[in-house]
C-alpha cells in the first residue's frame, strides 16, 4: 500500500497550503485539503489508492478523476454537522452532473437541487426519486415546468411574479397543486467573487421584500400552489458563516411576516455556497454555522434545507493532463503547454480561480522554473495556472487539483475539442463513467447539406 504523504509541507510546488495545515486552530475545520487524497510511494502518485499513471495510460488525457470515498466523506461531514437540527441536504446537481455522481449521492440519502429540465432528466436517469428534488432558477420554461409537474418534484423555488403566474397556470392545466417556495434576495454580500455572488439587489436572483409579500399573497389566493417555504442562495465559495447566518435570520423574519397572514411554512432553505480550500485559504467554518443555525431553527417547527454543490464535490476530483511542450521564450516567460485547456476547466479563465498543480511522478530530467500552465486553445485566457514554481518535463503528467466542482459540468467543445473522459474510483477500483467524446459525437449533430 502507498504511504500517505505527511501534509504538504515539503515540496517546491507547495505554497500557502502548508501554512494552513500547520495551524492547529484551523485543523478541525479542514474538510478536504486539495492534495490529501494524493499519496506517493516509490516514485508513483496514487489518487484514492489508484496510480494516476495507470489511468492516463488506459484512458488517455485529459481525464477527470473522482474519489467516491471523498464525496462520501464530505456528505457525512455535512450530515453530522447538522444532526442537531431538523434538516435535509439537496445536492446541487450543476456542480458535477455525471449520472454516476448523482446516483452516488442518491445512495447516501441526498435530495437534489436542479436548475433545468436536463438536470431533472439526469436525476431520474440516476434512479433517484424526483420527489426529493427541488427546482431553482430564474428562467423555467413551460416544458421544464410541465416535466417537473409530471415527475411530481418536491418543490418549485419561485424567482419572480411572472414565473409564479406560469406555474399556477400549468398546475391548473394538469390539475396539480405543487409545493412552492419563494426565493428571497436578502441583499446580503456573500463576500466572494462577483460572478458567484447571487444575493445582492443588483443580482438577477430572487425577489425583494415588497415583491415577496405580493407573491405570498398571490400564492395564498391560488388553488393551484401551496406555499410551504422560503429560500435564498446568496453566493458560492463563502469563507465566512456570517453572511449565511444573516441570510437565515432574514428568512426567519420573512417567515414570521407570512405566518402572520395565516400561512404555515414548513421549511427555510438557505441554499449552498459553503466554501472549500483551493490553496489553504480560510475554510468555511461549518460547525460554527451549523451551531448558529441550530439555535435559530430550534423551536420554529421548520426544516432547515441546504443545497451544497461545491462543498460535496470540489476536492473529490482532479483533472489529469499531459504536457505536450515546454516553451521557453527569450524574454524569460516559460510556458508549459498541456493537453487540457479552458474548454475542459474554465474556472481559471472565468474567475481567475487558483488550482493547485501537482506534477505526477516527476522525472530526473524535470526542469524547475516558474511556469505558466496553458492549454492549446487560441485565447490568451486559456490557462490553468500562472507563475508556478514546478519541476516538470515534456510528456509528464500534471494533476490539476480541486477540479471536482464546476469542472466537467462547465466543459465545452470550443476549438472543436472533444470533451474529457471521466473516471470514478470506488473501493480501490477505477471505473470509466463517461467515455472520451469523439469527433463523430460532435459532427453527429451538424446537418451537412448533400
Ligand atoms: C449553484 C447553486 C447552489 C450550489 O452552490 P455551491 O456554491 O456549489 O454550494 C445552490 N443553490 C442554488 C440555487 C444554486 O444556484
XYZ file of N, CA, C and O in Angstrom, residues 132 175 258 278 341 440:
24
model
N -37.735 13.899 -4.275
C -36.771 14.543 -3.370
C -35.983 15.623 -4.119
O -34.821 15.872 -3.832
N -54.087 19.894 -13.332
C -54.856 19.548 -12.135
C -53.962 19.179 -10.959
O -54.238 18.249 -10.210
N -45.083 36.194 6.947
C -46.031 35.382 6.174
C -46.997 34.672 7.109
O -48.196 34.615 6.863
N -8.997 25.780 -1.738
C -8.310 25.521 -3.001
C -6.801 25.636 -2.788
O -6.028 24.918 -3.380
N -7.349 22.226 -21.528
C -7.465 23.648 -21.838
C -8.678 24.249 -21.142
O -9.375 23.570 -20.381
N -16.832 12.186 -34.056
C -18.115 11.696 -34.585
C -19.270 12.185 -33.691
O -20.327 12.565 -34.188
